[in-house]
Amino acid sequence: MPADRLLSTLLRSLQTYTDQQDTPRILSTALSLLTSLGNPHNLSLLTSHLLTAPAFWDRPDGVRTPLRLLSVFHSAVTTILNYHNDVRYGKEPKPVTGQSPIGGGLSQDAWIRAIVAGADERSQRWKHGIVLGGLLIGMGSLEEQGMDLYWASGMRRKVEGALVQATNLALVDVRERGEADGLGGQTITLVLNHAFGCLAAGERAQIDCDLLLPVLIGTAFFSNEGFQAAYFLGALHLDVQVRGKMLDWSSHSSSFRQVEGIVSRPLVSSMGPLSRLMAYAVENVTDPWLIQTMMDDLASFARALTTQWRQIKFSEIDPADEAQFFEEEALTHTLPVLWKLLKAALFATTIILRGVFSRTLGDGALASDAIAPMLATQALHTLRHLYFITSRLGPASFAQHTFVYLTAIDILSAYPMHADRFLKSIAPQHLGQIPRHPLDRILDLYFLNTAEHFSLVLSPATNEDLLVASAVPYLAAGQDHNMLPIFEAAHSVMLSVLSAPQSAEVTAKHLPFYIDALFSVFPHNLSPRQFRLAFKTLMRVTAPPSALSATHPDLPATLLELVFHRALNAPTTPLPPDETTLALQGSEAPPPPLSEQAVLALTLIDALPCLPIPLMEEWMPLCADLLNTIEDNMMRESVKARFWEVLVSGEMDPERSGSAVAWWGTRGGREMVLFGRESEREGMKMMSGALPVEGVVRESKL
């Protein structure tokens, strides 16, 4: 069929929408005509009709409709550029008789101008971005593939400028018409998300980020093309089936199909680059109030997500027990899709928050005393509501989360009153009790992990009444292996409070309980590394010049005695490797296996740099004696190496180091550490009933 007749047929089919229409065939015909028509007016006419056709726009399929048209213009310009590049280098195919050449004989610039002319006043401005974005993406993708398009660079710069101008005008329109979270705003988001990487830095700077940021946030988090304000979880609990103690979620249920649909949406499936676009907008808005409003929106979204999650029966299962309570289909098929969606929400939110704090660190308005603590508080609240997702990945599993989390804590630490108010707002509802609901325990874990960073700026009363009271019940639950992460967090909180200079009275009050808890869980639920770190911290807290040492001067010696006497009777069999040991097994110098006795000996040696000089001089020989009681040669050599490291590595100050050198060189320390066990064996070789050396000498003189 001649191109003119085919164009007329296509234009007629575009005038009405029918349920039976073959949209892919219509788009394929449009693509064929765009790459074959030779009349610029016909190209402009076809483009204009594509942007206004009732067949597409009377009942649009969300952003899939503009995405399909974006692909048409992308494919068309790719075909045209490839053809002209082949012509330039003499590689074009031979013309077929009766068939018009690609591009209808138009030059590449003339073809692009004709297409752009079709984005006229008959269509909404937000649709113009579909044409310009498709052209720019096609040019950019060819350059990424290595095609040299320097001959088309001038036209590309014009397309970039036109796209930015069209975007800004469209943003004004959607704001005035209230379509920021409608199809207009969604289409702007879609086009920019795909074309942003093709824009030069100078053109990016021309985008009105003040208008763009609300559109992006509304589309990504609250529209029906994004995360739907977290309400997609609302109907899920209706499809969860309970069979005895087992839970199942069928892949044929309507809620699962909805989740699958959300995951496959164009904007959700490309949430990675979209979140980076939102972070860029955050870093470049001129009105700081927009960032505060956005932080409220993100906090509201995260809060709704947690609220909806609590309503689902899945939240009642501890993550460590899921294999025991979920049916095979839920465990291997449906739940992974749900977690993929939830992780996408977490990652997107974290990337945006990273942009907020990157901006805050260099923005005087956001870093002011009136705004900075509010932003930090909102960010920490948002991360708390998302912690049921983060805890599955590990808080330190991705750098952006670590940056946002620690930066917010650093900012809030400079405002003790705000920090106190924040911690009280997220503290466990029932202090002194372990909640039954797993989600509440996850929130307690977030509280403990966060609270330990603030002990230095909180009052002694808050440290005791809030932090210690929250940690105590979990310290007593150290035997429950499922609670190991929160148990370790409780230990960290206690050490943080005990180390705070203003908490000397609190330390004296709670130290006996904590020491008892520490010794009761080692080595079963507390790794050697954690035990050694905890004990060394306690020695620093109790030894001079700490405030506690003035009122309780005997505490360091008492603690050392406890460890020493336990070491004398401790098991000598190697302990199971902890996570750190397992991680280092494949290294060039893997750590040797250690027994409980060896770990306790290392614990005493670690404490030497913290002791007063008289007490250190008393305990260096005792540590050497304990070292020589270790039977295993490899363990004993490891302890010797640590002893030598403490003496020479600079861990001691000059006064202690001088005393240690004197003990090593002139008071028998070297012989005790290096040859003490051999000397002991030589003494044991003396025959029973033999005279001592002095008696033998005296008898020989007679």
Coordinates of C-alpha atoms in Angstrom, one line a residue, residues 268-643:
V268 CA 8.6 1.1 39.9
S269 CA 10.8 -1.3 37.9
S270 CA 13.1 1.7 37.1
M271 CA 13.0 3.1 40.7
G272 CA 16.8 3.1 40.9
P273 CA 17.4 5.8 38.3
L274 CA 14.2 7.6 39.4
S275 CA 15.4 7.8 43.0
R276 CA 18.6 9.3 41.8
L277 CA 16.6 11.9 39.7
M278 CA 14.6 12.7 42.9
A279 CA 17.9 13.1 44.8
Y280 CA 19.2 15.5 42.1
A281 CA 16.0 17.6 42.4
V282 CA 16.4 17.7 46.2
E283 CA 20.0 18.9 45.8
N284 CA 19.0 21.7 43.4
V285 CA 15.7 23.1 44.7
T286 CA 16.0 26.8 45.6
D287 CA 13.2 26.8 48.2
P288 CA 14.3 24.9 51.4
W289 CA 10.6 24.7 52.5
L290 CA 10.0 22.2 49.7
I291 CA 12.6 19.8 51.3
Q292 CA 10.8 20.1 54.7
T293 CA 7.5 19.3 53.0
M294 CA 9.0 16.3 51.2
M295 CA 10.5 15.0 54.4
D296 CA 7.0 15.1 55.9
D297 CA 5.7 13.1 52.9
L298 CA 8.4 10.5 53.2
A299 CA 7.8 10.1 56.9
S300 CA 4.1 9.7 56.3
F301 CA 4.7 7.1 53.6
A302 CA 7.1 5.1 55.9
R303 CA 4.6 5.3 58.8
A304 CA 1.8 4.0 56.6
L305 CA 4.0 1.2 55.4
T306 CA 4.7 0.0 58.9
T307 CA 1.1 0.4 59.9
Q308 CA -0.1 -1.7 57.0
W309 CA 2.6 -4.3 57.6
R310 CA 1.5 -4.8 61.2
Q311 CA -2.0 -5.7 60.0
I312 CA -0.6 -8.7 58.0
K313 CA -0.2 -12.1 59.7
F314 CA 3.3 -12.2 58.2
S315 CA 4.5 -9.6 60.7
E316 CA 3.6 -11.9 63.5
I317 CA 6.3 -14.4 62.5
D318 CA 9.9 -13.8 63.7
P319 CA 12.2 -13.6 60.6
A320 CA 14.3 -16.4 62.1
D321 CA 11.3 -18.7 62.3
E322 CA 9.8 -18.2 58.8
A323 CA 10.9 -21.5 57.5
Q324 CA 8.9 -23.2 60.2
F325 CA 5.7 -21.3 59.7
F326 CA 5.4 -20.6 55.9
E327 CA 4.2 -23.0 53.3
E328 CA 6.6 -23.7 50.4
E329 CA 4.8 -21.5 47.9
A330 CA 4.8 -18.5 50.2
L331 CA 8.4 -19.0 51.2
T332 CA 9.9 -19.5 47.7
H333 CA 7.5 -17.7 45.3
T334 CA 5.1 -15.1 46.6
L335 CA 6.9 -13.6 49.6
P336 CA 10.2 -12.9 47.6
V337 CA 8.1 -10.8 45.2
L338 CA 6.7 -8.8 48.1
W339 CA 10.1 -8.2 49.6
K340 CA 11.4 -7.1 46.3
L341 CA 8.8 -4.4 46.2
L342 CA 9.4 -3.4 49.9
K343 CA 13.2 -3.2 49.3
A344 CA 12.6 -1.0 46.3
A345 CA 10.7 1.4 48.5
L346 CA 13.5 1.3 51.1
F347 CA 16.3 1.9 48.6
A348 CA 14.4 4.8 46.9
T349 CA 13.7 6.5 50.2
T350 CA 17.3 6.1 51.3
I351 CA 18.7 7.6 48.1
I352 CA 16.5 10.6 48.5
L353 CA 17.5 11.1 52.1
R354 CA 21.1 10.9 51.1
G355 CA 20.4 13.8 48.7
V356 CA 18.8 15.7 51.6
F357 CA 21.8 15.4 53.8
S358 CA 24.3 16.0 51.0
R359 CA 22.4 19.3 50.5
T360 CA 22.2 20.0 54.2
L361 CA 25.9 19.8 54.8
G362 CA 26.5 22.6 52.4
D363 CA 23.4 24.7 52.8
G364 CA 23.3 27.4 55.4
A365 CA 19.5 27.6 55.5
L366 CA 19.0 23.8 56.0
A367 CA 21.9 23.6 58.4
S368 CA 20.4 26.3 60.7
D369 CA 19.5 25.5 64.3
A370 CA 15.8 25.8 63.4
I371 CA 15.8 23.3 60.6
A372 CA 18.7 20.9 60.9
P373 CA 17.5 19.0 64.0
M374 CA 14.0 18.7 62.5
L375 CA 15.4 17.2 59.3
A376 CA 17.5 14.8 61.3
T377 CA 14.6 13.8 63.5
Q378 CA 12.3 13.2 60.5
A379 CA 15.0 11.1 58.7
L380 CA 15.5 8.9 61.8
H381 CA 11.7 8.5 62.2
T382 CA 11.5 7.4 58.5
L383 CA 14.4 5.0 58.9
R384 CA 12.7 3.5 62.0
H385 CA 9.5 2.8 60.2
L386 CA 11.4 1.1 57.4
Y387 CA 13.6 -0.9 59.8
F388 CA 11.5 -4.1 59.4
I389 CA 12.9 -4.1 55.9
T390 CA 16.4 -2.9 56.7
S391 CA 16.9 -5.4 59.5
R392 CA 16.6 -8.2 57.0
L393 CA 19.4 -6.8 54.8
G394 CA 21.7 -5.6 57.7
P395 CA 21.8 -1.8 58.4
A396 CA 25.4 -1.6 57.1
S397 CA 24.7 -3.6 54.0
F398 CA 24.6 -0.5 51.7
A399 CA 26.7 2.6 52.1
Q400 CA 23.8 5.1 51.4
H401 CA 21.9 3.9 54.5
T402 CA 25.0 4.1 56.7
F403 CA 25.7 7.7 55.5
V404 CA 22.1 8.9 56.1
Y405 CA 21.8 7.2 59.4
L406 CA 25.1 8.4 60.9
T407 CA 24.8 11.9 59.5
A408 CA 21.3 12.3 61.0
I409 CA 22.7 11.1 64.4
D410 CA 25.6 13.4 64.2
I411 CA 23.4 16.4 63.5
L412 CA 20.9 15.5 66.2
S413 CA 23.7 14.9 68.7
A414 CA 24.5 18.6 68.6
Y415 CA 21.0 19.4 70.0
P416 CA 20.6 17.5 73.3
M417 CA 17.0 18.6 73.9
H418 CA 15.9 17.4 70.5
A419 CA 17.8 14.2 70.9
D420 CA 16.1 13.6 74.3
R421 CA 12.7 14.3 72.8
F422 CA 13.3 12.0 69.8
L423 CA 14.5 9.0 71.9
K424 CA 11.5 9.3 74.3
S425 CA 9.2 9.3 71.3
I426 CA 10.5 6.1 69.9
A427 CA 11.3 4.3 73.2
P428 CA 9.6 0.9 74.0
Q429 CA 6.0 1.5 75.2
H430 CA 6.5 -0.9 78.1
L431 CA 9.9 -0.4 79.6
G432 CA 11.3 -3.5 81.4
Q433 CA 9.4 -5.9 79.2
I434 CA 10.1 -7.8 76.0
P435 CA 7.2 -7.3 73.6
R436 CA 5.6 -10.4 72.1
H437 CA 5.0 -9.0 68.6
P438 CA 8.1 -9.4 66.4
L439 CA 7.6 -6.0 64.8
D440 CA 7.8 -4.4 68.3
R441 CA 11.1 -6.2 69.0
I442 CA 12.5 -5.0 65.6
L443 CA 11.5 -1.4 66.6
D444 CA 13.2 -2.0 70.0
L445 CA 16.3 -3.1 68.1
Y446 CA 16.3 0.2 66.2
F447 CA 15.9 2.1 69.4
L448 CA 18.8 0.4 71.1
N449 CA 21.1 0.7 68.1
T450 CA 20.3 4.4 67.8
A451 CA 20.2 5.3 71.5
E452 CA 23.8 4.1 72.1
H453 CA 25.0 7.0 70.0
F454 CA 23.4 9.6 72.2
S455 CA 24.5 8.6 75.8
L456 CA 27.1 11.3 75.9
V457 CA 24.6 14.1 75.3
L458 CA 21.8 12.8 77.5
S459 CA 21.2 13.5 81.1
P460 CA 22.1 10.8 83.7
A461 CA 18.3 10.5 84.5
T462 CA 17.5 9.8 80.8
N463 CA 20.4 7.4 80.5
E464 CA 19.2 5.4 83.5
D465 CA 15.4 5.7 83.1
L466 CA 15.3 5.2 79.4
L467 CA 18.4 3.6 78.0
V468 CA 19.3 1.2 80.8
A469 CA 15.6 0.4 81.5
S470 CA 15.2 -0.6 77.8
A471 CA 18.3 -2.7 77.7
V472 CA 17.9 -4.7 81.0
P473 CA 15.2 -7.1 79.8
Y474 CA 17.1 -8.1 76.8
L475 CA 20.3 -8.6 78.7
A476 CA 18.4 -11.2 80.8
A477 CA 17.3 -12.9 77.6
G478 CA 20.7 -13.7 76.3
Q479 CA 20.1 -17.5 76.1
D480 CA 17.5 -17.0 73.3
H481 CA 19.5 -17.3 70.1
N482 CA 16.8 -15.6 68.0
M483 CA 17.3 -12.5 70.1
L484 CA 21.0 -12.4 69.6
P485 CA 21.1 -9.1 67.5
I486 CA 19.0 -7.3 70.0
F487 CA 20.9 -8.8 72.9
E488 CA 24.1 -7.5 71.4
A489 CA 22.5 -4.1 70.9
A490 CA 21.5 -4.1 74.6
H491 CA 25.1 -4.8 75.6
S492 CA 26.3 -1.9 73.4
V493 CA 23.7 0.4 75.1
M494 CA 24.9 -0.6 78.5
L495 CA 28.5 0.0 77.7
S496 CA 27.7 3.3 76.1
V497 CA 25.8 4.5 79.3
L498 CA 28.5 3.1 81.6
S499 CA 31.2 4.9 79.6
A500 CA 29.4 8.3 79.7
P501 CA 31.3 10.6 82.2
Q502 CA 28.1 12.1 83.6
S503 CA 26.8 8.6 84.5
A504 CA 29.2 7.7 87.3
E505 CA 26.4 7.1 89.8
V506 CA 24.4 5.1 87.3
T507 CA 27.5 3.0 86.5
A508 CA 28.1 2.2 90.2
K509 CA 24.4 1.2 90.6
H510 CA 24.1 -1.0 87.6
L511 CA 27.7 -2.4 87.1
P512 CA 27.2 -5.5 89.3
F513 CA 24.1 -6.6 87.3
Y514 CA 25.9 -6.0 84.0
I515 CA 29.0 -7.9 85.0
D516 CA 26.9 -10.8 86.1
A517 CA 25.0 -10.7 82.8
L518 CA 28.3 -10.5 80.9
F519 CA 29.8 -13.5 82.5
S520 CA 26.6 -15.5 82.3
V521 CA 26.4 -15.3 78.5
F522 CA 30.0 -15.8 77.6
P523 CA 31.0 -17.8 75.5
H524 CA 27.6 -19.2 74.4
N525 CA 25.8 -16.0 73.2
L526 CA 28.7 -13.5 73.3
S527 CA 31.6 -13.8 70.9
P528 CA 35.2 -13.6 72.2
R529 CA 35.7 -10.3 70.4
Q530 CA 32.6 -8.8 72.0
F531 CA 33.5 -10.1 75.4
R532 CA 37.0 -8.7 75.2
L533 CA 35.7 -5.3 74.0
A534 CA 33.1 -5.2 76.8
F535 CA 35.6 -6.0 79.5
K536 CA 38.1 -3.5 78.3
T537 CA 35.5 -0.8 78.2
L538 CA 34.6 -1.7 81.8
M539 CA 38.2 -1.4 82.8
R540 CA 38.4 2.1 81.3
V541 CA 35.2 3.1 83.1
T542 CA 36.4 1.9 86.5
A543 CA 40.1 2.7 86.4
P544 CA 41.6 6.2 87.0
P545 CA 41.1 8.9 86.0
S546 CA 37.4 8.1 85.7
A547 CA 35.0 9.6 88.2
L548 CA 33.9 6.2 89.4
S549 CA 37.5 5.2 90.4
A550 CA 37.4 8.0 93.1
T551 CA 34.5 6.4 94.9
H552 CA 35.2 2.7 94.1
P553 CA 39.0 2.3 93.8
D554 CA 38.9 -1.5 94.2
L555 CA 36.7 -2.2 91.2
P556 CA 39.5 -2.8 88.6
A557 CA 41.3 -5.3 90.8
T558 CA 38.0 -7.0 91.6
L559 CA 37.1 -7.4 87.9
L560 CA 40.6 -8.7 87.1
E561 CA 40.3 -11.3 89.9
L562 CA 36.9 -12.5 88.5
V563 CA 38.4 -13.1 85.1
F564 CA 41.6 -14.7 86.5
H565 CA 39.9 -17.2 88.7
R566 CA 37.4 -18.1 85.9
A567 CA 40.3 -18.6 83.5
L568 CA 42.1 -21.1 85.9
N569 CA 39.1 -23.4 85.7
A570 CA 37.9 -22.5 82.2
P571 CA 37.4 -25.2 79.4
T572 CA 40.4 -25.7 77.1
T573 CA 38.6 -27.0 74.1
P574 CA 38.4 -24.6 71.0
L575 CA 35.3 -22.5 70.8
P576 CA 33.1 -22.6 67.7
P577 CA 34.1 -19.8 65.3
D578 CA 32.1 -16.6 65.4
E579 CA 31.1 -14.6 62.3
T580 CA 34.3 -12.6 62.3
T581 CA 36.4 -15.7 62.4
L582 CA 34.4 -17.4 59.6
A583 CA 34.8 -14.3 57.5
L584 CA 38.6 -14.4 57.9
Q585 CA 39.0 -18.1 57.3
G586 CA 39.9 -17.5 53.7
S587 CA 42.4 -14.7 54.3
E588 CA 46.2 -15.0 54.3
A589 CA 46.4 -15.1 58.1
P590 CA 43.2 -16.7 59.5
P591 CA 42.8 -16.4 63.2
P592 CA 43.7 -19.5 65.2
P593 CA 41.0 -21.4 67.2
L594 CA 40.9 -20.2 70.8
S595 CA 39.5 -21.9 74.0
E596 CA 37.6 -20.1 76.6
Q597 CA 40.7 -20.1 78.8
A598 CA 42.8 -18.5 76.1
V599 CA 40.1 -15.8 75.5
L600 CA 40.1 -14.9 79.2
A601 CA 43.9 -14.7 79.2
L602 CA 43.7 -12.3 76.2
T603 CA 41.0 -10.3 78.0
L604 CA 43.4 -9.7 81.0
I605 CA 46.2 -8.7 78.6
D606 CA 43.9 -6.3 76.8
A607 CA 43.2 -4.6 80.1
L608 CA 46.8 -3.9 81.0
P609 CA 47.0 -0.5 79.2
C610 CA 44.0 0.7 81.2
L611 CA 45.4 -0.1 84.7
P612 CA 47.2 2.2 87.2
I613 CA 50.9 1.5 87.1
P614 CA 51.0 -0.3 90.5
L615 CA 48.1 -2.6 89.6
M616 CA 49.7 -3.2 86.1
E617 CA 53.0 -4.2 87.7
E618 CA 51.1 -6.6 89.9
W619 CA 49.1 -8.2 87.1
M620 CA 51.8 -8.6 84.4
P621 CA 53.4 -11.6 86.2
L622 CA 49.9 -13.0 86.8
C623 CA 49.1 -12.8 83.1
A624 CA 52.4 -14.5 82.3
D625 CA 51.6 -17.3 84.8
L626 CA 48.1 -17.7 83.2
L627 CA 49.6 -17.8 79.8
N628 CA 51.8 -20.7 80.7
T629 CA 48.9 -22.8 81.9
I630 CA 47.5 -23.0 78.4
E631 CA 48.3 -26.5 77.1
D632 CA 47.7 -26.0 73.4
N633 CA 50.8 -24.7 71.7
M634 CA 49.0 -22.7 69.0
M635 CA 46.7 -21.0 71.5
R636 CA 49.6 -20.2 73.8
E637 CA 51.6 -18.7 71.0
S638 CA 48.7 -16.5 70.0
V639 CA 48.4 -15.2 73.6
K640 CA 52.2 -14.6 73.7
A641 CA 52.0 -12.6 70.5
R642 CA 49.2 -10.4 71.9
F643 CA 51.2 -9.9 75.1

